[in-house]
Short mmCIF file of C-alpha atoms and ligand atoms in Angstrom, two decimals:
data_model
loop_
_atom_site.label_atom_id
_atom_site.label_comp_id
_atom_site.label_asym_id
_atom_site.label_seq_id
_atom_site.Cartn_x
_atom_site.Cartn_y
_atom_site.Cartn_z
CA UNK E 21 -1.64 23.32 9.23
CA UNK E 22 0.74 23.71 11.80
CA UNK E 23 2.81 20.51 12.82
CA UNK E 24 2.54 18.53 15.44
CA UNK E 25 -0.93 16.22 13.67
CA UNK E 26 -1.11 12.38 12.21
CA UNK E 27 -2.55 11.04 9.28
CA UNK E 28 -3.12 7.12 8.44
CA UNK E 29 -3.98 5.44 5.98
CA UNK E 30 -4.67 1.56 5.40
CA UNK E 31 -3.14 -1.69 3.45
CA UNK E 32 -5.15 -3.09 0.86
CA UNK E 33 -5.42 -6.77 -0.36
CA UNK E 34 -6.21 -7.99 -4.34
CA UNK E 35 -9.08 -9.97 -4.77
CA UNK E 36 -8.38 -9.60 -8.98
CA UNK E 37 -6.62 -7.75 -10.92
CA UNK E 38 -4.01 -7.69 -10.13
CA UNK E 39 -0.63 -7.01 -12.82
CA UNK E 40 -4.12 -7.24 -15.53
CA UNK E 41 -4.79 -3.24 -13.79
CA UNK E 42 -1.70 -2.36 -15.23
CA UNK E 43 -3.16 -2.61 -18.78
CA UNK E 44 -6.29 -1.27 -17.76
CA UNK E 45 -8.23 -3.93 -16.89
CA UNK E 46 -11.03 -3.75 -14.48
CA UNK E 47 -9.62 -5.50 -10.44
CA UNK E 48 -11.34 -5.82 -7.62
CA UNK E 49 -9.61 -4.09 -4.40
CA UNK E 50 -11.04 -3.64 -0.85
CA UNK E 51 -8.39 -1.89 1.98
CA UNK E 52 -7.56 -3.39 4.98
CA UNK E 53 -8.47 -0.92 7.86
CA UNK E 54 -6.45 -2.86 10.86
CA UNK E 55 -2.91 -2.40 9.34
CA UNK E 56 -1.89 0.74 8.81
CA UNK E 57 0.39 2.91 8.24
CA UNK E 58 0.83 6.42 10.48
CA UNK E 59 2.28 9.66 9.57
CA UNK E 60 3.13 11.48 12.30
CA UNK E 61 5.05 15.36 11.41
CA UNK E 62 6.56 17.68 13.49
CA UNK E 63 8.19 21.00 14.47
CA UNK E 64 12.24 20.88 15.16
CA UNK E 65 14.05 24.30 15.29
CA UNK E 66 16.88 22.74 13.00
CA UNK E 67 16.36 24.54 10.05
CA UNK E 68 16.23 21.19 8.13
CA UNK E 69 14.10 18.39 6.88
CA UNK E 70 14.19 14.73 8.81
CA UNK E 71 13.26 11.63 7.39
CA UNK E 72 12.88 8.65 9.86
CA UNK E 73 10.86 5.78 8.85
CA UNK E 74 11.95 2.24 11.41
CA UNK E 75 9.98 -0.10 9.70
CA UNK E 76 12.48 0.12 6.88
CA UNK E 77 15.74 1.92 8.83
CA UNK E 78 15.47 4.88 7.22
CA UNK E 79 16.60 7.62 8.77
CA UNK E 80 18.24 10.60 7.40
CA UNK E 81 18.52 14.35 8.01
CA UNK E 82 18.38 16.95 4.42
CA UNK E 83 19.94 20.85 5.78
CA UNK E 84 17.11 22.37 3.56
CA UNK E 85 20.28 24.67 1.79
CA UNK E 86 20.77 21.34 0.06
CA UNK E 87 17.10 20.87 -0.30
CA UNK E 88 16.69 23.95 -1.96
CA UNK E 89 19.24 24.11 -4.38
CA UNK E 90 16.41 21.05 -6.21
CA UNK E 91 14.34 23.01 -8.46
CA UNK E 92 10.52 22.40 -8.72
CA UNK E 93 9.10 19.74 -10.65
CA UNK E 94 7.55 22.96 -13.36
CA UNK E 95 3.73 24.12 -12.89
CA UNK E 96 2.28 22.10 -15.71
CA UNK E 97 4.05 19.04 -14.68
CA UNK E 98 2.41 19.63 -11.63
CA UNK E 99 -1.28 19.58 -13.43
CA UNK E 100 -0.42 16.20 -14.57
CA UNK E 101 0.10 13.26 -12.35
CA UNK E 102 4.11 12.09 -14.89
CA UNK E 103 7.16 12.63 -12.90
CA UNK E 104 9.76 15.75 -13.62
CA UNK E 105 12.73 13.36 -15.30
CA UNK E 106 15.10 16.76 -14.53
CA UNK E 107 14.28 17.19 -10.97
CA UNK E 108 14.11 13.55 -10.61
CA UNK E 109 17.23 12.81 -11.89
CA UNK E 110 18.95 15.53 -9.05
CA UNK E 111 17.23 14.07 -6.65
CA UNK E 112 18.62 10.97 -7.39
CA UNK E 113 21.89 12.70 -7.14
CA UNK E 114 21.29 14.46 -3.71
CA UNK E 115 19.95 10.41 -2.55
CA UNK E 116 23.77 8.99 -3.96
CA UNK E 117 25.01 12.22 -2.18
CA UNK E 118 23.30 11.13 1.08
CA UNK E 119 24.88 7.94 1.03
CA UNK E 120 21.11 6.59 0.56
CA UNK E 121 21.96 2.82 -1.22
CA UNK E 122 19.03 0.02 -0.46
CA UNK E 123 16.74 0.30 -2.90
CA UNK E 124 13.64 0.15 -0.26
CA UNK E 125 16.28 2.74 1.07
CA UNK E 126 16.12 5.03 -2.33
CA UNK E 127 12.84 4.16 -3.29
CA UNK E 128 10.75 5.61 -0.11
CA UNK E 129 13.70 8.59 0.27
CA UNK E 130 13.14 9.52 -3.65
CA UNK E 131 9.19 8.93 -3.53
CA UNK E 132 8.98 11.99 0.19
CA UNK E 133 11.33 14.21 -1.68
CA UNK E 134 9.85 15.08 -4.98
CA UNK E 135 6.08 15.03 -3.01
CA UNK E 136 8.27 17.23 -0.67
CA UNK E 137 9.42 19.75 -4.04
CA UNK E 138 6.09 19.93 -4.79
CA UNK E 139 3.97 20.43 -2.72
CA UNK E 140 5.95 21.95 0.01
CA UNK E 141 9.13 23.71 -1.60
CA UNK E 142 10.04 26.38 0.80
CA UNK E 143 8.76 24.38 3.93
CA UNK E 144 11.75 23.60 6.72
CA UNK E 145 12.14 21.85 10.34
CA UNK E 146 9.83 19.58 10.37
CA UNK E 147 10.22 15.55 11.30
CA UNK E 148 8.07 13.24 9.68
CA UNK E 149 7.96 10.07 11.71
CA UNK E 150 5.78 7.00 10.04
CA UNK E 151 5.39 3.76 11.35
CA UNK E 152 2.90 0.34 10.06
CA UNK E 153 1.37 -2.23 10.97
CA UNK E 154 1.22 -3.61 7.61
CA UNK E 155 4.47 -6.05 6.90
CA UNK E 156 6.36 -3.86 4.63
CA UNK E 157 6.60 -5.21 0.87
CA UNK E 158 4.33 -8.13 0.63
CA UNK E 159 2.15 -7.19 -1.55
CA UNK E 160 -1.07 -5.91 0.91
CA UNK E 161 -0.10 -1.93 -0.72
CA UNK E 162 2.58 -0.48 1.90
CA UNK E 163 4.27 1.67 -0.53
CA UNK E 164 1.03 3.07 -1.67
CA UNK E 165 -0.09 3.22 2.26
CA UNK E 166 2.78 4.88 2.83
CA UNK E 167 2.24 7.53 -0.27
CA UNK E 168 -1.39 8.22 1.20
CA UNK E 169 -0.06 9.16 4.08
CA UNK E 170 2.61 11.41 3.10
CA UNK E 171 0.42 13.25 0.01
CA UNK E 172 -2.41 14.15 3.13
CA UNK E 173 0.31 15.42 5.06
CA UNK E 174 2.17 17.71 2.51
CA UNK E 175 -1.21 18.77 1.41
CA UNK E 176 -1.85 19.51 5.11
CA UNK E 177 1.76 21.71 5.67
CA UNK E 178 0.78 23.31 2.03
CA UNK E 179 -2.83 24.61 3.90
CA UNK E 180 -3.92 23.51 0.31
CA UNK E 181 -8.01 23.05 0.43
CA UNK E 182 -7.72 19.17 0.61
CA UNK E 183 -9.74 16.20 -1.14
CA UNK E 184 -9.67 12.70 -1.87
CA UNK E 185 -9.29 13.41 -5.14
CA UNK E 186 -6.56 15.21 -4.45
CA UNK E 187 -4.29 13.26 -2.10
CA UNK E 188 -5.01 10.29 -4.04
CA UNK E 189 -3.36 12.39 -7.04
CA UNK E 190 -0.38 12.67 -5.38
CA UNK E 191 -0.30 10.01 -3.79
CA UNK E 192 -0.40 8.03 -7.56
CA UNK E 193 2.41 10.72 -8.89
CA UNK E 194 4.84 8.77 -4.72
CA UNK E 195 3.82 5.77 -6.25
CA UNK E 196 5.56 6.18 -10.00
CA UNK E 197 8.51 7.16 -7.59
CA UNK E 198 8.07 3.79 -6.54
CA UNK E 199 7.07 1.47 -8.56
CA UNK E 200 7.24 3.24 -12.16
CA UNK E 201 4.19 2.14 -13.72
CA UNK E 202 1.47 1.63 -11.54
CA UNK E 203 -2.14 1.38 -11.99
CA UNK E 204 -2.75 3.55 -9.35
CA UNK E 205 -5.20 0.79 -7.85
CA UNK E 206 -3.21 0.42 -4.51
CA UNK E 207 -3.32 4.47 -3.60
CA UNK E 208 -7.10 4.83 -5.27
CA UNK E 209 -8.28 1.71 -2.59
CA UNK E 210 -5.90 3.25 0.22
CA UNK E 211 -7.32 6.87 -0.03
CA UNK E 212 -10.48 5.74 -0.37
CA UNK E 213 -11.13 2.28 1.89
CA UNK E 214 -13.63 0.03 1.07
CA UNK E 215 -14.21 -2.06 -2.04
CA UNK E 216 -13.60 -0.82 -5.42
CA UNK E 217 -13.99 -1.89 -9.62
CA UNK E 218 -11.25 -0.56 -10.38
CA UNK E 219 -10.52 0.59 -13.98
CA UNK E 220 -7.44 2.47 -14.80
CA UNK E 221 -8.28 5.94 -16.34
CA UNK E 222 -12.14 5.69 -15.29
CA UNK E 223 -13.76 6.94 -12.34
CA UNK E 224 -13.68 3.66 -9.85
CA UNK E 225 -17.44 2.09 -9.41
CA UNK E 226 -17.33 1.86 -4.82
CA UNK E 227 -18.20 -2.28 -4.01
CA UNK E 228 -20.43 -2.71 -1.42
CA UNK E 229 -19.66 -5.96 0.27
CA UNK E 230 -21.27 -5.42 3.43
CA UNK E 231 -24.02 -8.41 2.59
CA UNK E 232 -21.07 -10.55 1.61
CA UNK E 233 -18.78 -10.56 4.18
CA UNK E 234 -15.97 -12.68 2.33
CA UNK E 235 -14.58 -15.14 4.60
CA UNK E 236 -10.59 -14.61 3.88
CA UNK E 237 -7.38 -16.11 5.56
CA UNK E 238 -4.52 -13.95 4.09
CA UNK E 239 -0.83 -15.99 4.12
CA UNK E 240 2.76 -14.03 4.28
CA UNK E 241 5.31 -16.21 2.91
CA UNK E 242 7.79 -13.46 3.96
CA UNK E 243 9.45 -13.63 0.43
CA UNK E 244 10.80 -10.36 -0.34
CA UNK E 245 9.84 -9.37 -3.81
CA UNK E 246 10.15 -6.04 -5.83
CA UNK E 247 6.66 -4.82 -7.44
CA UNK E 248 8.44 -3.01 -10.02
CA UNK E 249 10.57 -5.70 -11.23
CA UNK E 250 7.52 -8.45 -11.63
CA UNK E 251 5.90 -5.65 -13.38
CA UNK E 252 8.37 -5.37 -15.57
CA UNK E 253 9.09 -8.26 -16.00
CA UNK E 254 5.19 -9.37 -17.12
CA UNK E 255 5.81 -6.14 -19.58
CA UNK E 256 8.69 -8.04 -21.16
CA UNK E 257 6.72 -11.02 -21.60
CA UNK E 258 3.96 -9.09 -23.05
CA UNK E 259 6.14 -7.33 -25.53
CA UNK E 260 7.83 -10.89 -27.04
CA UNK E 261 4.45 -12.88 -26.57
CA UNK E 262 1.20 -10.12 -27.28
CA UNK E 263 -1.68 -12.14 -29.32
CA UNK E 264 -0.46 -14.51 -26.32
CA UNK E 265 -0.05 -12.51 -23.56
CA UNK E 266 -3.23 -9.60 -24.74
CA UNK E 267 -5.71 -12.46 -24.08
CA UNK E 268 -4.67 -14.19 -20.62
CA UNK E 269 -5.34 -9.93 -19.51
CA UNK E 270 -8.41 -10.09 -21.26
CA UNK E 271 -9.39 -13.37 -18.95
CA UNK E 272 -8.66 -11.51 -16.01
CA UNK E 273 -10.82 -8.59 -16.88
CA UNK E 274 -13.46 -10.75 -17.81
CA UNK E 275 -13.03 -12.02 -13.87
CA UNK E 276 -12.68 -8.84 -12.00
CA UNK E 277 -15.87 -8.32 -14.02
CA UNK E 278 -17.82 -11.60 -13.03
CA UNK E 279 -16.96 -11.62 -9.68
CA UNK E 280 -18.16 -8.00 -8.99
CA UNK E 281 -21.04 -9.03 -10.63
CA UNK E 282 -21.51 -11.99 -8.26
CA UNK E 283 -19.63 -10.16 -5.00
CA UNK E 284 -22.70 -7.44 -5.14
CA UNK E 285 -25.83 -9.74 -5.63
CA UNK E 286 -28.17 -9.61 -1.92
CA UNK E 287 -27.16 -13.80 -1.82
CA UNK E 288 -24.50 -14.15 -3.29
CA UNK E 289 -23.52 -17.77 -4.59
CA UNK E 290 -19.36 -17.85 -3.40
CA UNK E 291 -19.38 -21.16 -6.09
CA UNK E 292 -18.24 -19.37 -8.68
CA UNK E 293 -15.90 -16.71 -6.76
CA UNK E 294 -14.17 -20.00 -6.11
CA UNK E 295 -13.82 -20.81 -9.28
CA UNK E 296 -12.61 -17.64 -10.68
CA UNK E 297 -9.71 -17.85 -7.57
CA UNK E 298 -8.45 -21.07 -9.05
CA UNK E 299 -8.60 -19.74 -12.56
CA UNK E 300 -7.01 -16.41 -11.47
CA UNK E 301 -3.85 -18.20 -9.96
CA UNK E 302 -3.98 -20.24 -13.10
CA UNK E 303 -3.85 -16.88 -15.39
CA UNK E 304 -1.49 -15.55 -13.25
CA UNK E 305 1.01 -18.58 -12.90
CA UNK E 306 1.08 -18.11 -16.72
CA UNK E 307 2.75 -15.08 -16.33
CA UNK E 308 5.52 -16.18 -14.05
CA UNK E 309 4.45 -14.44 -11.01
CA UNK E 310 3.65 -16.93 -8.53
CA UNK E 311 6.79 -18.64 -6.41
CA UNK E 312 6.95 -21.78 -5.08
CA UNK E 313 6.07 -20.79 -1.41
CA UNK E 314 2.87 -19.76 -3.05
CA UNK E 315 2.47 -22.55 -5.22
CA UNK E 316 2.55 -24.65 -1.61
CA UNK E 317 -0.20 -22.64 0.03
CA UNK E 318 -2.06 -23.86 -3.10
CA UNK E 319 -1.90 -27.04 -2.42
CA UNK E 320 -2.00 -26.87 1.46
CA UNK E 321 -5.28 -25.59 1.52
CA UNK E 322 -6.05 -27.83 -1.93
CA UNK E 323 -5.01 -30.64 0.66
CA UNK E 324 -7.35 -29.65 3.89
CA UNK E 325 -10.73 -28.55 1.31
CA UNK E 326 -10.58 -25.33 3.02
CA UNK E 327 -11.13 -23.27 -0.09
CA UNK E 328 -9.09 -21.92 -3.13
CA UNK E 329 -6.01 -19.66 -2.41
CA UNK E 330 -4.28 -17.27 -5.22
CA UNK E 331 -1.39 -14.36 -4.75
CA UNK E 332 -2.50 -11.20 -3.89
CA UNK E 333 -0.41 -8.07 -5.11
CA UNK E 334 2.67 -8.37 -7.18
CA UNK E 335 2.88 -11.57 -6.57
CA UNK E 336 6.72 -13.49 -6.61
CA UNK E 337 6.85 -14.43 -3.05
CA UNK E 338 4.57 -11.91 -0.83
CA UNK E 339 0.97 -12.77 0.44
CA UNK E 340 -1.34 -14.91 -0.97
CA UNK E 341 -5.02 -14.69 0.04
CA UNK E 342 -7.28 -18.51 0.92
CA UNK E 343 -11.52 -17.97 -0.06
CA UNK E 344 -12.64 -20.35 3.73
CA UNK E 345 -15.40 -22.22 1.96
CA UNK E 346 -14.92 -24.71 4.74
CA UNK E 347 -13.62 -24.15 8.51
CA UNK E 348 -13.26 -28.04 9.16
CA UNK E 349 -9.17 -27.84 8.91
CA UNK E 350 -8.26 -23.76 9.38
CA UNK E 351 -6.60 -24.64 12.13
CA UNK E 352 -5.13 -27.49 11.33
CA UNK E 353 -3.73 -25.30 7.83
CA UNK E 354 -3.35 -21.95 10.12
CA UNK E 355 -0.34 -24.27 12.04
CA UNK E 356 0.40 -26.04 9.31
CA UNK E 357 1.62 -23.01 7.04
CA UNK E 358 3.80 -21.54 10.54
CA UNK E 359 5.19 -24.13 12.33
CA UNK E 360 6.20 -26.29 9.28
CA UNK E 361 6.41 -23.48 6.28
CA UNK E 362 7.03 -20.28 8.52
CA UNK E 363 5.15 -18.28 7.62
CA UNK E 364 2.35 -15.54 9.15
CA UNK E 365 -1.37 -15.29 8.71
CA UNK E 366 -3.59 -12.73 8.93
CA UNK E 367 -7.12 -12.81 9.90
CA UNK E 368 -8.70 -9.45 8.85
CA UNK E 369 -11.99 -8.07 7.77
CA UNK E 370 -12.12 -6.35 4.63
CA UNK E 371 -13.17 -2.54 4.51
CA UNK E 372 -13.24 0.42 6.43
CA UNK E 373 -11.39 3.27 6.63
CA UNK E 374 -8.93 4.61 4.34
CA UNK E 375 -7.27 7.73 4.42
CA UNK E 376 -7.56 9.69 8.11
CA UNK E 377 -6.49 13.51 9.83
CA UNK E 378 -5.78 14.00 13.27
CA UNK E 379 -5.75 17.55 13.56
CA UNK E 380 -3.40 20.23 15.39
CA UNK E 381 -6.35 21.31 17.11
CA UNK E 382 -7.48 18.21 18.16
CA UNK E 383 -4.64 17.55 19.87
CA UNK E 384 -4.02 17.79 23.63
CA UNK E 385 -0.32 18.12 25.66
CA UNK E 386 -1.37 14.58 27.02
CA UNK E 387 -1.78 13.21 24.05
CA UNK E 388 1.21 14.54 22.31
CA UNK E 389 3.49 13.10 24.82
CA UNK E 390 2.46 9.95 24.31
CA UNK E 391 2.58 10.10 20.85
CA UNK E 392 6.21 12.03 21.03
CA UNK E 393 7.05 8.81 23.84
CA UNK E 394 5.92 5.57 20.67
CA UNK E 395 7.42 7.86 17.94
CA UNK E 396 10.53 8.44 19.04
CA UNK E 397 10.96 4.79 20.77
CA UNK E 398 10.07 3.08 17.29
CA UNK E 399 13.10 4.41 15.75
CA UNK E 400 15.24 2.27 18.61
CA UNK E 401 13.06 -0.78 19.36
CA UNK E 402 10.06 -1.66 17.60
CA UNK E 403 6.81 -1.52 18.96
CA UNK E 404 4.45 -4.21 18.82
CA UNK E 405 2.04 -4.23 16.87
CA UNK E 406 -0.65 -4.12 19.93
CA UNK E 407 1.10 -0.94 21.36
CA UNK E 408 0.23 0.94 17.98
CA UNK E 409 -3.14 -0.05 17.88
CA UNK E 410 -3.98 1.14 21.08
CA UNK E 411 -2.78 3.98 20.41
CA UNK E 412 -3.51 4.72 17.10
CA UNK E 413 -5.81 2.63 15.93
CA UNK E 414 -9.28 4.18 14.21
CA UNK E 415 -12.28 2.42 15.57
CA UNK E 416 -15.19 2.06 17.93
CA UNK E 417 -12.48 2.03 21.00
CA UNK E 418 -9.99 4.70 19.50
CA UNK E 419 -8.13 7.33 21.55
CA UNK E 420 -7.60 10.31 18.88
CA UNK E 421 -10.03 11.93 17.07
CA UNK E 422 -9.42 10.72 13.72
CA UNK E 423 -11.61 11.95 11.03
C1 MEV F 613 0.46 -4.39 -6.38
O1 MEV F 613 -0.29 -3.96 -5.80
C2 MEV F 613 -0.68 -4.23 -7.77
C3 MEV F 613 -0.11 -4.87 -9.40
O2 MEV F 613 -1.16 -4.83 -10.71
C4 MEV F 613 0.37 -3.37 -10.01
C5 MEV F 613 -0.24 -2.15 -9.92
O3 MEV F 613 -1.44 -2.17 -10.49
O4 MEV F 613 0.40 -0.84 -10.02
C6 MEV F 613 1.24 -5.71 -9.42
#
C-alpha cells in the first residue's frame, strides 16, 4: 500500500496471570479500546527513513545508505520468531552510532529497525509518526501496541496479504526486541482485541465477557519500571528456588483457569473473583514484583471497602486494577489516590477492537490535511488526549473509516 495511511492498536490489561504467562501458564487479558497507539505513515522526498515518536521524545532519521549496510535477517530466521543475533548486533551498533542512548529510545529504535529489516528492507523516503493515548511503560501494553501498529503498517508497505495471525507474529518479534523473552500475551490481545485466555504456544481462547461487564478501576502510580528487568528478576528467583517458585506459578495458572470459568458463566458470582484477585496479588508480591505504591492502593481499596486490588502487567510500579464491588466510597477512593498520592485513575471499558487500518484509498485531501496537522503538532507539543480521540478514536462516532 502507498502512504499516507494509518494503523492503530489498543492497550491491554492483564486480569490474571502476569509473569506466570512467561512460564507457559494461563493468563487472562483484555484490550482497552479507548487507550490506543496510532501510527501515521507518510512519504518523504529524502531517500531516508524517519521515526518520530513524540510520546517518548524519540526523533531520528536514518539515511537509506546507512540502513542498507545492515544485512536482512536470514530467510530461515524469518520463518520462526527468533531474533537473528548477527543482524541484531549490527542494528545495535547503528543505534549507538546514532547517539540514541536512553533505554526507552534504544528499545523502540531496535524494534523499529529490526522489523524494518525483516519486512521492508528495500524501501525508503518514508516517515513513521506515532502518538499514543495510553500511558507509556505503565504495564498497559504500550510497547505491544507499538509493535502491533508497526507490524501492521510494514506488512501493508510490503504489499503482503495481511491477516491478524501474521500481524501478531511480527508484533511478537517486535516485542522480543523490546522485552527479551515475552510470553506473547500482550501482542496477541492488542492484535485481536476483546478478551482472551492465553497459554504460550497454544491457540488462544476468545472469552466473551459481554454478559459480565467487570467493574474495574485502573490506577497509574507513575512509578517507572522496566518489564524486561522485572521478568528477568523473576527468572533469577525461579532459577535459585525452582521447587518454591514452581508451585507459585502453578497457583497462578489455576487462578486464571478458575477465573475464566467463572467469568464466562451466564450469571457469574463475583465474590470468588474478588478472592482470586487478592490471592493473585499475594502471589505476585511473593515474586518480588509489587511496590510500595501498589501496596498503598491495595490498603486504601480495602479500608474504603471498594474491593480487592492487584497489580496488572509487570508490576514494580506501573498500574493496578481494583475490582469495584461496592461503589459507595468510590469517589473518595479516586480523590485520595489523586490528591494524596498523585496517582492517575483511569476509568475504561475492557474489550473492543484490536488492530485497525485506515487505508490510503479511504483518505481524502481534507482528512490528510487534518492528520498532517495533528501528527506534525505532536512533535513539538503534547497534544491533548481529547483532540487525538476526537479525530482518531475508532467507534460509533468515528471520523475515519477504520477497518
Ligand atoms: C507484561 O505485560 C506481562 C508479563 O507477564 C510479561 C509477559 O507476559 O511477556 C510480565
